JSON list of C-alpha atoms in Angstrom, two decimals:
[
{"chain": "A", "resi": 1, "resn": "MET", "atom": "CA", "xyz": [-0.12, -0.03, 0.01]},
{"chain": "A", "resi": 2, "resn": "LEU", "atom": "CA", "xyz": [1.22, 3.47, -0.85]},
{"chain": "A", "resi": 3, "resn": "LYS", "atom": "CA", "xyz": [0.17, 7.15, -0.14]},
{"chain": "A", "resi": 4, "resn": "VAL", "atom": "CA", "xyz": [1.56, 10.46, -0.77]},
{"chain": "A", "resi": 5, "resn": "LYS", "atom": "CA", "xyz": [1.37, 13.34, 1.93]},
{"chain": "A", "resi": 6, "resn": "PHE", "atom": "CA", "xyz": [2.25, 16.92, 1.85]},
{"chain": "A", "resi": 7, "resn": "TYR", "atom": "CA", "xyz": [3.92, 19.21, 4.27]},
{"chain": "A", "resi": 8, "resn": "ASP", "atom": "CA", "xyz": [4.83, 22.77, 4.23]},
{"chain": "A", "resi": 9, "resn": "ALA", "atom": "CA", "xyz": [8.11, 22.03, 5.81]},
{"chain": "A", "resi": 10, "resn": "ALA", "atom": "CA", "xyz": [10.45, 19.43, 7.00]},
{"chain": "A", "resi": 11, "resn": "ALA", "atom": "CA", "xyz": [13.83, 18.99, 8.66]},
{"chain": "A", "resi": 12, "resn": "ASP", "atom": "CA", "xyz": [16.47, 19.40, 5.98]},
{"chain": "A", "resi": 13, "resn": "GLU", "atom": "CA", "xyz": [17.99, 16.03, 6.56]},
{"chain": "A", "resi": 14, "resn": "LEU", "atom": "CA", "xyz": [14.75, 14.23, 5.90]},
{"chain": "A", "resi": 15, "resn": "LEU", "atom": "CA", "xyz": [14.76, 15.53, 2.22]},
{"chain": "A", "resi": 16, "resn": "LYS", "atom": "CA", "xyz": [16.15, 12.89, 0.05]},
{"chain": "A", "resi": 17, "resn": "PHE", "atom": "CA", "xyz": [14.84, 13.67, -3.32]},
{"chain": "A", "resi": 18, "resn": "ALA", "atom": "CA", "xyz": [13.85, 16.75, -5.44]},
{"chain": "A", "resi": 19, "resn": "VAL", "atom": "CA", "xyz": [11.18, 16.44, -8.01]},
{"chain": "A", "resi": 20, "resn": "ILE", "atom": "CA", "xyz": [10.34, 19.25, -10.47]},
{"chain": "A", "resi": 21, "resn": "ILE", "atom": "CA", "xyz": [6.96, 19.73, -12.16]},
{"chain": "A", "resi": 22, "resn": "ALA", "atom": "CA", "xyz": [7.99, 21.79, -15.24]},
{"chain": "A", "resi": 23, "resn": "LYS", "atom": "CA", "xyz": [6.19, 23.64, -17.92]},
{"chain": "A", "resi": 24, "resn": "SER", "atom": "CA", "xyz": [7.66, 25.26, -21.16]},
{"chain": "A", "resi": 25, "resn": "GLU", "atom": "CA", "xyz": [5.55, 27.76, -23.14]},
{"chain": "A", "resi": 26, "resn": "GLY", "atom": "CA", "xyz": [2.53, 26.63, -21.34]},
{"chain": "A", "resi": 27, "resn": "LYS", "atom": "CA", "xyz": [3.15, 22.86, -21.97]},
{"chain": "A", "resi": 28, "resn": "TRP", "atom": "CA", "xyz": [3.82, 20.13, -19.47]},
{"chain": "A", "resi": 29, "resn": "VAL", "atom": "CA", "xyz": [7.47, 18.95, -19.63]},
{"chain": "A", "resi": 30, "resn": "PHE", "atom": "CA", "xyz": [7.86, 15.12, -19.21]},
{"chain": "A", "resi": 31, "resn": "CYS", "atom": "CA", "xyz": [10.80, 12.94, -19.49]},
{"chain": "A", "resi": 32, "resn": "LYS", "atom": "CA", "xyz": [11.09, 9.48, -21.25]},
{"chain": "A", "resi": 33, "resn": "HIS", "atom": "CA", "xyz": [13.91, 7.31, -19.69]},
{"chain": "A", "resi": 34, "resn": "ARG", "atom": "CA", "xyz": [15.89, 5.19, -22.01]},
{"chain": "A", "resi": 35, "resn": "GLU", "atom": "CA", "xyz": [14.89, 1.97, -20.19]},
{"chain": "A", "resi": 36, "resn": "ARG", "atom": "CA", "xyz": [11.17, 2.57, -19.85]},
{"chain": "A", "resi": 37, "resn": "ASP", "atom": "CA", "xyz": [8.06, 3.11, -22.04]},
{"chain": "A", "resi": 38, "resn": "THR", "atom": "CA", "xyz": [6.59, 5.64, -19.55]},
{"chain": "A", "resi": 39, "resn": "LEU", "atom": "CA", "xyz": [6.78, 9.42, -18.83]},
{"chain": "A", "resi": 40, "resn": "GLU", "atom": "CA", "xyz": [7.94, 10.80, -15.75]},
{"chain": "A", "resi": 41, "resn": "ILE", "atom": "CA", "xyz": [8.57, 14.23, -13.98]},
{"chain": "A", "resi": 42, "resn": "PRO", "atom": "CA", "xyz": [12.19, 15.24, -13.75]},
{"chain": "A", "resi": 43, "resn": "GLY", "atom": "CA", "xyz": [13.87, 14.55, -10.54]},
{"chain": "A", "resi": 44, "resn": "GLY", "atom": "CA", "xyz": [16.19, 12.28, -8.53]},
{"chain": "A", "resi": 45, "resn": "HIS", "atom": "CA", "xyz": [18.24, 11.64, -5.43]},
{"chain": "A", "resi": 46, "resn": "ARG", "atom": "CA", "xyz": [20.03, 14.30, -3.36]},
{"chain": "A", "resi": 47, "resn": "GLU", "atom": "CA", "xyz": [23.77, 13.89, -3.22]},
{"chain": "A", "resi": 48, "resn": "ALA", "atom": "CA", "xyz": [25.89, 14.02, -0.21]},
{"chain": "A", "resi": 49, "resn": "GLY", "atom": "CA", "xyz": [26.67, 17.47, 0.90]},
{"chain": "A", "resi": 50, "resn": "GLU", "atom": "CA", "xyz": [24.10, 19.04, -1.75]},
{"chain": "A", "resi": 51, "resn": "ALA", "atom": "CA", "xyz": [21.44, 21.45, -0.83]},
{"chain": "A", "resi": 52, "resn": "VAL", "atom": "CA", "xyz": [17.99, 20.11, -1.87]},
{"chain": "A", "resi": 53, "resn": "GLU", "atom": "CA", "xyz": [17.54, 23.24, -4.23]},
{"chain": "A", "resi": 54, "resn": "GLU", "atom": "CA", "xyz": [20.92, 22.34, -5.93]},
{"chain": "A", "resi": 55, "resn": "THR", "atom": "CA", "xyz": [19.46, 18.89, -6.41]},
{"chain": "A", "resi": 56, "resn": "ALA", "atom": "CA", "xyz": [16.47, 20.28, -8.19]},
{"chain": "A", "resi": 57, "resn": "VAL", "atom": "CA", "xyz": [18.47, 22.45, -10.35]},
{"chain": "A", "resi": 58, "resn": "ARG", "atom": "CA", "xyz": [20.94, 19.56, -11.28]},
{"chain": "A", "resi": 59, "resn": "GLU", "atom": "CA", "xyz": [18.30, 17.22, -11.94]},
{"chain": "A", "resi": 60, "resn": "LEU", "atom": "CA", "xyz": [16.16, 19.58, -14.13]},
{"chain": "A", "resi": 61, "resn": "GLN", "atom": "CA", "xyz": [19.37, 20.44, -16.13]},
{"chain": "A", "resi": 62, "resn": "GLU", "atom": "CA", "xyz": [20.54, 16.90, -16.56]},
{"chain": "A", "resi": 63, "resn": "GLU", "atom": "CA", "xyz": [17.13, 15.43, -17.29]},
{"chain": "A", "resi": 64, "resn": "THR", "atom": "CA", "xyz": [15.58, 18.05, -19.47]},
{"chain": "A", "resi": 65, "resn": "GLY", "atom": "CA", "xyz": [18.38, 20.10, -20.79]},
{"chain": "A", "resi": 66, "resn": "ALA", "atom": "CA", "xyz": [16.98, 23.15, -19.33]},
{"chain": "A", "resi": 67, "resn": "ILE", "atom": "CA", "xyz": [19.36, 26.19, -19.81]},
{"chain": "A", "resi": 68, "resn": "ASP", "atom": "CA", "xyz": [17.18, 29.08, -19.06]},
{"chain": "A", "resi": 69, "resn": "PHE", "atom": "CA", "xyz": [14.51, 28.61, -16.17]},
{"chain": "A", "resi": 70, "resn": "THR", "atom": "CA", "xyz": [13.02, 29.96, -13.06]},
{"chain": "A", "resi": 71, "resn": "ILE", "atom": "CA", "xyz": [12.50, 27.46, -10.22]},
{"chain": "A", "resi": 72, "resn": "GLN", "atom": "CA", "xyz": [10.61, 27.60, -7.06]},
{"chain": "A", "resi": 73, "resn": "PRO", "atom": "CA", "xyz": [9.64, 25.54, -4.12]},
{"chain": "A", "resi": 74, "resn": "VAL", "atom": "CA", "xyz": [6.06, 24.19, -3.86]},
{"chain": "A", "resi": 75, "resn": "CYS", "atom": "CA", "xyz": [6.11, 21.94, -0.72]},
{"chain": "A", "resi": 76, "resn": "VAL", "atom": "CA", "xyz": [7.58, 18.81, 1.02]},
{"chain": "A", "resi": 77, "resn": "TYR", "atom": "CA", "xyz": [6.10, 15.56, -0.02]},
{"chain": "A", "resi": 78, "resn": "ALA", "atom": "CA", "xyz": [6.25, 12.11, 1.64]},
{"chain": "A", "resi": 79, "resn": "VAL", "atom": "CA", "xyz": [5.79, 8.81, -0.07]},
{"chain": "A", "resi": 80, "resn": "CYS", "atom": "CA", "xyz": [4.35, 6.43, 2.52]},
{"chain": "A", "resi": 81, "resn": "ARG", "atom": "CA", "xyz": [4.58, 2.76, 2.39]},
{"chain": "A", "resi": 82, "resn": "LYS", "atom": "CA", "xyz": [3.46, 0.07, 4.78]},
{"chain": "A", "resi": 83, "resn": "GLY", "atom": "CA", "xyz": [6.61, -1.83, 5.96]},
{"chain": "A", "resi": 84, "resn": "GLN", "atom": "CA", "xyz": [6.69, -5.50, 4.92]},
{"chain": "A", "resi": 85, "resn": "LYS", "atom": "CA", "xyz": [7.68, -6.90, 8.34]},
{"chain": "A", "resi": 86, "resn": "ASP", "atom": "CA", "xyz": [6.04, -4.58, 11.03]},
{"chain": "A", "resi": 87, "resn": "ARG", "atom": "CA", "xyz": [3.31, -3.16, 8.99]},
{"chain": "A", "resi": 88, "resn": "ASN", "atom": "CA", "xyz": [4.14, 0.47, 10.15]},
{"chain": "A", "resi": 89, "resn": "TRP", "atom": "CA", "xyz": [4.01, 3.27, 7.70]},
{"chain": "A", "resi": 90, "resn": "GLU", "atom": "CA", "xyz": [7.43, 4.35, 6.43]},
{"chain": "A", "resi": 91, "resn": "GLU", "atom": "CA", "xyz": [7.86, 7.76, 4.96]},
{"chain": "A", "resi": 92, "resn": "SER", "atom": "CA", "xyz": [10.50, 8.87, 2.38]},
{"chain": "A", "resi": 93, "resn": "CYS", "atom": "CA", "xyz": [10.49, 12.79, 2.02]},
{"chain": "A", "resi": 94, "resn": "GLY", "atom": "CA", "xyz": [11.42, 14.96, -1.02]},
{"chain": "A", "resi": 95, "resn": "MET", "atom": "CA", "xyz": [10.93, 18.55, -1.96]},
{"chain": "A", "resi": 96, "resn": "LEU", "atom": "CA", "xyz": [8.50, 19.41, -4.83]},
{"chain": "A", "resi": 97, "resn": "TYR", "atom": "CA", "xyz": [9.50, 22.30, -7.28]},
{"chain": "A", "resi": 98, "resn": "PHE", "atom": "CA", "xyz": [7.85, 24.10, -10.00]},
{"chain": "A", "resi": 99, "resn": "ALA", "atom": "CA", "xyz": [9.92, 25.17, -13.03]},
{"chain": "A", "resi": 100, "resn": "ASP", "atom": "CA", "xyz": [9.14, 27.26, -16.04]},
{"chain": "A", "resi": 101, "resn": "ILE", "atom": "CA", "xyz": [11.65, 26.55, -18.72]},
{"chain": "A", "resi": 102, "resn": "VAL", "atom": "CA", "xyz": [12.46, 29.02, -21.31]},
{"chain": "A", "resi": 103, "resn": "SER", "atom": "CA", "xyz": [15.10, 27.17, -23.20]},
{"chain": "A", "resi": 104, "resn": "PHE", "atom": "CA", "xyz": [16.63, 23.75, -23.70]},
{"chain": "A", "resi": 105, "resn": "GLU", "atom": "CA", "xyz": [19.93, 22.32, -24.76]},
{"chain": "A", "resi": 106, "resn": "PRO", "atom": "CA", "xyz": [19.86, 20.85, -28.18]},
{"chain": "A", "resi": 107, "resn": "GLU", "atom": "CA", "xyz": [20.74, 17.39, -27.04]},
{"chain": "A", "resi": 108, "resn": "LEU", "atom": "CA", "xyz": [20.39, 15.36, -23.62]},
{"chain": "A", "resi": 109, "resn": "HIS", "atom": "CA", "xyz": [23.40, 13.91, -21.95]},
{"chain": "A", "resi": 110, "resn": "SER", "atom": "CA", "xyz": [21.72, 11.59, -19.45]},
{"chain": "A", "resi": 111, "resn": "GLU", "atom": "CA", "xyz": [19.63, 8.34, -19.08]},
{"chain": "A", "resi": 112, "resn": "ILE", "atom": "CA", "xyz": [16.74, 10.41, -20.46]},
{"chain": "A", "resi": 113, "resn": "GLU", "atom": "CA", "xyz": [16.03, 9.42, -24.16]},
{"chain": "A", "resi": 114, "resn": "ARG", "atom": "CA", "xyz": [13.84, 12.46, -24.79]},
{"chain": "A", "resi": 115, "resn": "ILE", "atom": "CA", "xyz": [11.70, 15.08, -23.51]},
{"chain": "A", "resi": 116, "resn": "GLU", "atom": "CA", "xyz": [8.00, 15.59, -24.41]},
{"chain": "A", "resi": 117, "resn": "LEU", "atom": "CA", "xyz": [6.17, 18.83, -24.39]},
{"chain": "A", "resi": 118, "resn": "LEU", "atom": "CA", "xyz": [2.34, 18.05, -23.72]},
{"chain": "A", "resi": 119, "resn": "ASP", "atom": "CA", "xyz": [-0.75, 20.09, -23.64]},
{"chain": "A", "resi": 120, "resn": "GLU", "atom": "CA", "xyz": [-2.42, 17.39, -21.50]},
{"chain": "A", "resi": 121, "resn": "LEU", "atom": "CA", "xyz": [-1.26, 15.32, -18.63]},
{"chain": "A", "resi": 122, "resn": "PRO", "atom": "CA", "xyz": [0.10, 11.76, -19.82]},
{"chain": "A", "resi": 123, "resn": "GLY", "atom": "CA", "xyz": [-1.97, 8.54, -19.21]},
{"chain": "A", "resi": 124, "resn": "ASN", "atom": "CA", "xyz": [1.50, 6.38, -19.26]},
{"chain": "A", "resi": 125, "resn": "TRP", "atom": "CA", "xyz": [3.12, 7.57, -15.88]},
{"chain": "A", "resi": 126, "resn": "THR", "atom": "CA", "xyz": [6.29, 5.93, -14.70]},
{"chain": "A", "resi": 127, "resn": "TYR", "atom": "CA", "xyz": [4.94, 6.31, -11.03]},
{"chain": "A", "resi": 128, "resn": "PRO", "atom": "CA", "xyz": [1.04, 6.49, -11.54]},
{"chain": "A", "resi": 129, "resn": "LEU", "atom": "CA", "xyz": [0.42, 6.42, -7.67]},
{"chain": "A", "resi": 130, "resn": "ILE", "atom": "CA", "xyz": [2.83, 9.42, -6.96]},
{"chain": "A", "resi": 131, "resn": "GLN", "atom": "CA", "xyz": [3.32, 11.81, -9.91]},
{"chain": "A", "resi": 132, "resn": "PRO", "atom": "CA", "xyz": [-0.26, 12.65, -10.66]},
{"chain": "A", "resi": 133, "resn": "GLU", "atom": "CA", "xyz": [-0.77, 13.51, -6.96]},
{"chain": "A", "resi": 134, "resn": "LEU", "atom": "CA", "xyz": [2.30, 15.79, -7.11]},
{"chain": "A", "resi": 135, "resn": "ILE", "atom": "CA", "xyz": [0.92, 17.68, -9.87]},
{"chain": "A", "resi": 136, "resn": "ARG", "atom": "CA", "xyz": [-2.62, 17.89, -8.10]},
{"chain": "A", "resi": 137, "resn": "GLU", "atom": "CA", "xyz": [-1.05, 19.30, -5.12]},
{"chain": "A", "resi": 138, "resn": "ALA", "atom": "CA", "xyz": [0.82, 22.09, -7.09]},
{"chain": "A", "resi": 139, "resn": "VAL", "atom": "CA", "xyz": [-2.33, 22.97, -8.88]},
{"chain": "A", "resi": 140, "resn": "ARG", "atom": "CA", "xyz": [-4.18, 23.12, -5.44]},
{"chain": "A", "resi": 141, "resn": "ARG", "atom": "CA", "xyz": [-1.65, 25.47, -4.01]},
{"chain": "A", "resi": 142, "resn": "GLY", "atom": "CA", "xyz": [-1.97, 27.63, -7.07]},
{"chain": "A", "resi": 143, "resn": "ILE", "atom": "CA", "xyz": [1.55, 27.23, -8.51]},
{"chain": "A", "resi": 144, "resn": "CYS", "atom": "CA", "xyz": [0.46, 26.13, -11.66]},
{"chain": "A", "resi": 145, "resn": "THR", "atom": "CA", "xyz": [-2.74, 25.20, -13.62]},
{"chain": "A", "resi": 146, "resn": "GLU", "atom": "CA", "xyz": [-3.58, 21.80, -15.03]},
{"chain": "A", "resi": 147, "resn": "SER", "atom": "CA", "xyz": [-4.45, 22.97, -18.50]},
{"chain": "A", "resi": 148, "resn": "ALA", "atom": "CA", "xyz": [-1.92, 24.36, -20.88]}
]
């Protein structure tokens, strides 16, 4: 079982990921990983000694090729799973960001095969129980709109 929770803040050491909802010219920006047939929001793991906003900027640039963009925090999110052994809920926290991308590099240099700019949200999510919830929360908070 899995659920997603949202918080306004959390202790910095709890933030293990940065995920970036992005738009460019009003279109959603999604990544297509080389090893998957699904689409995902850019993001990834925080490296040792890295501020979580640095993680967000690095992942956005690596995964989308974004050159010129603005980025802002949305909220803390937690992916909660029931533990296999003790059946307690375990939380894994990250920081959710929103970026408006003005320009991209001509080619990607990462595990991402391509980016897709979409008017509508996709149906083939890599993480269908998590990513749509992140977008719904950003829309709920007035950070972005669901339509292009």
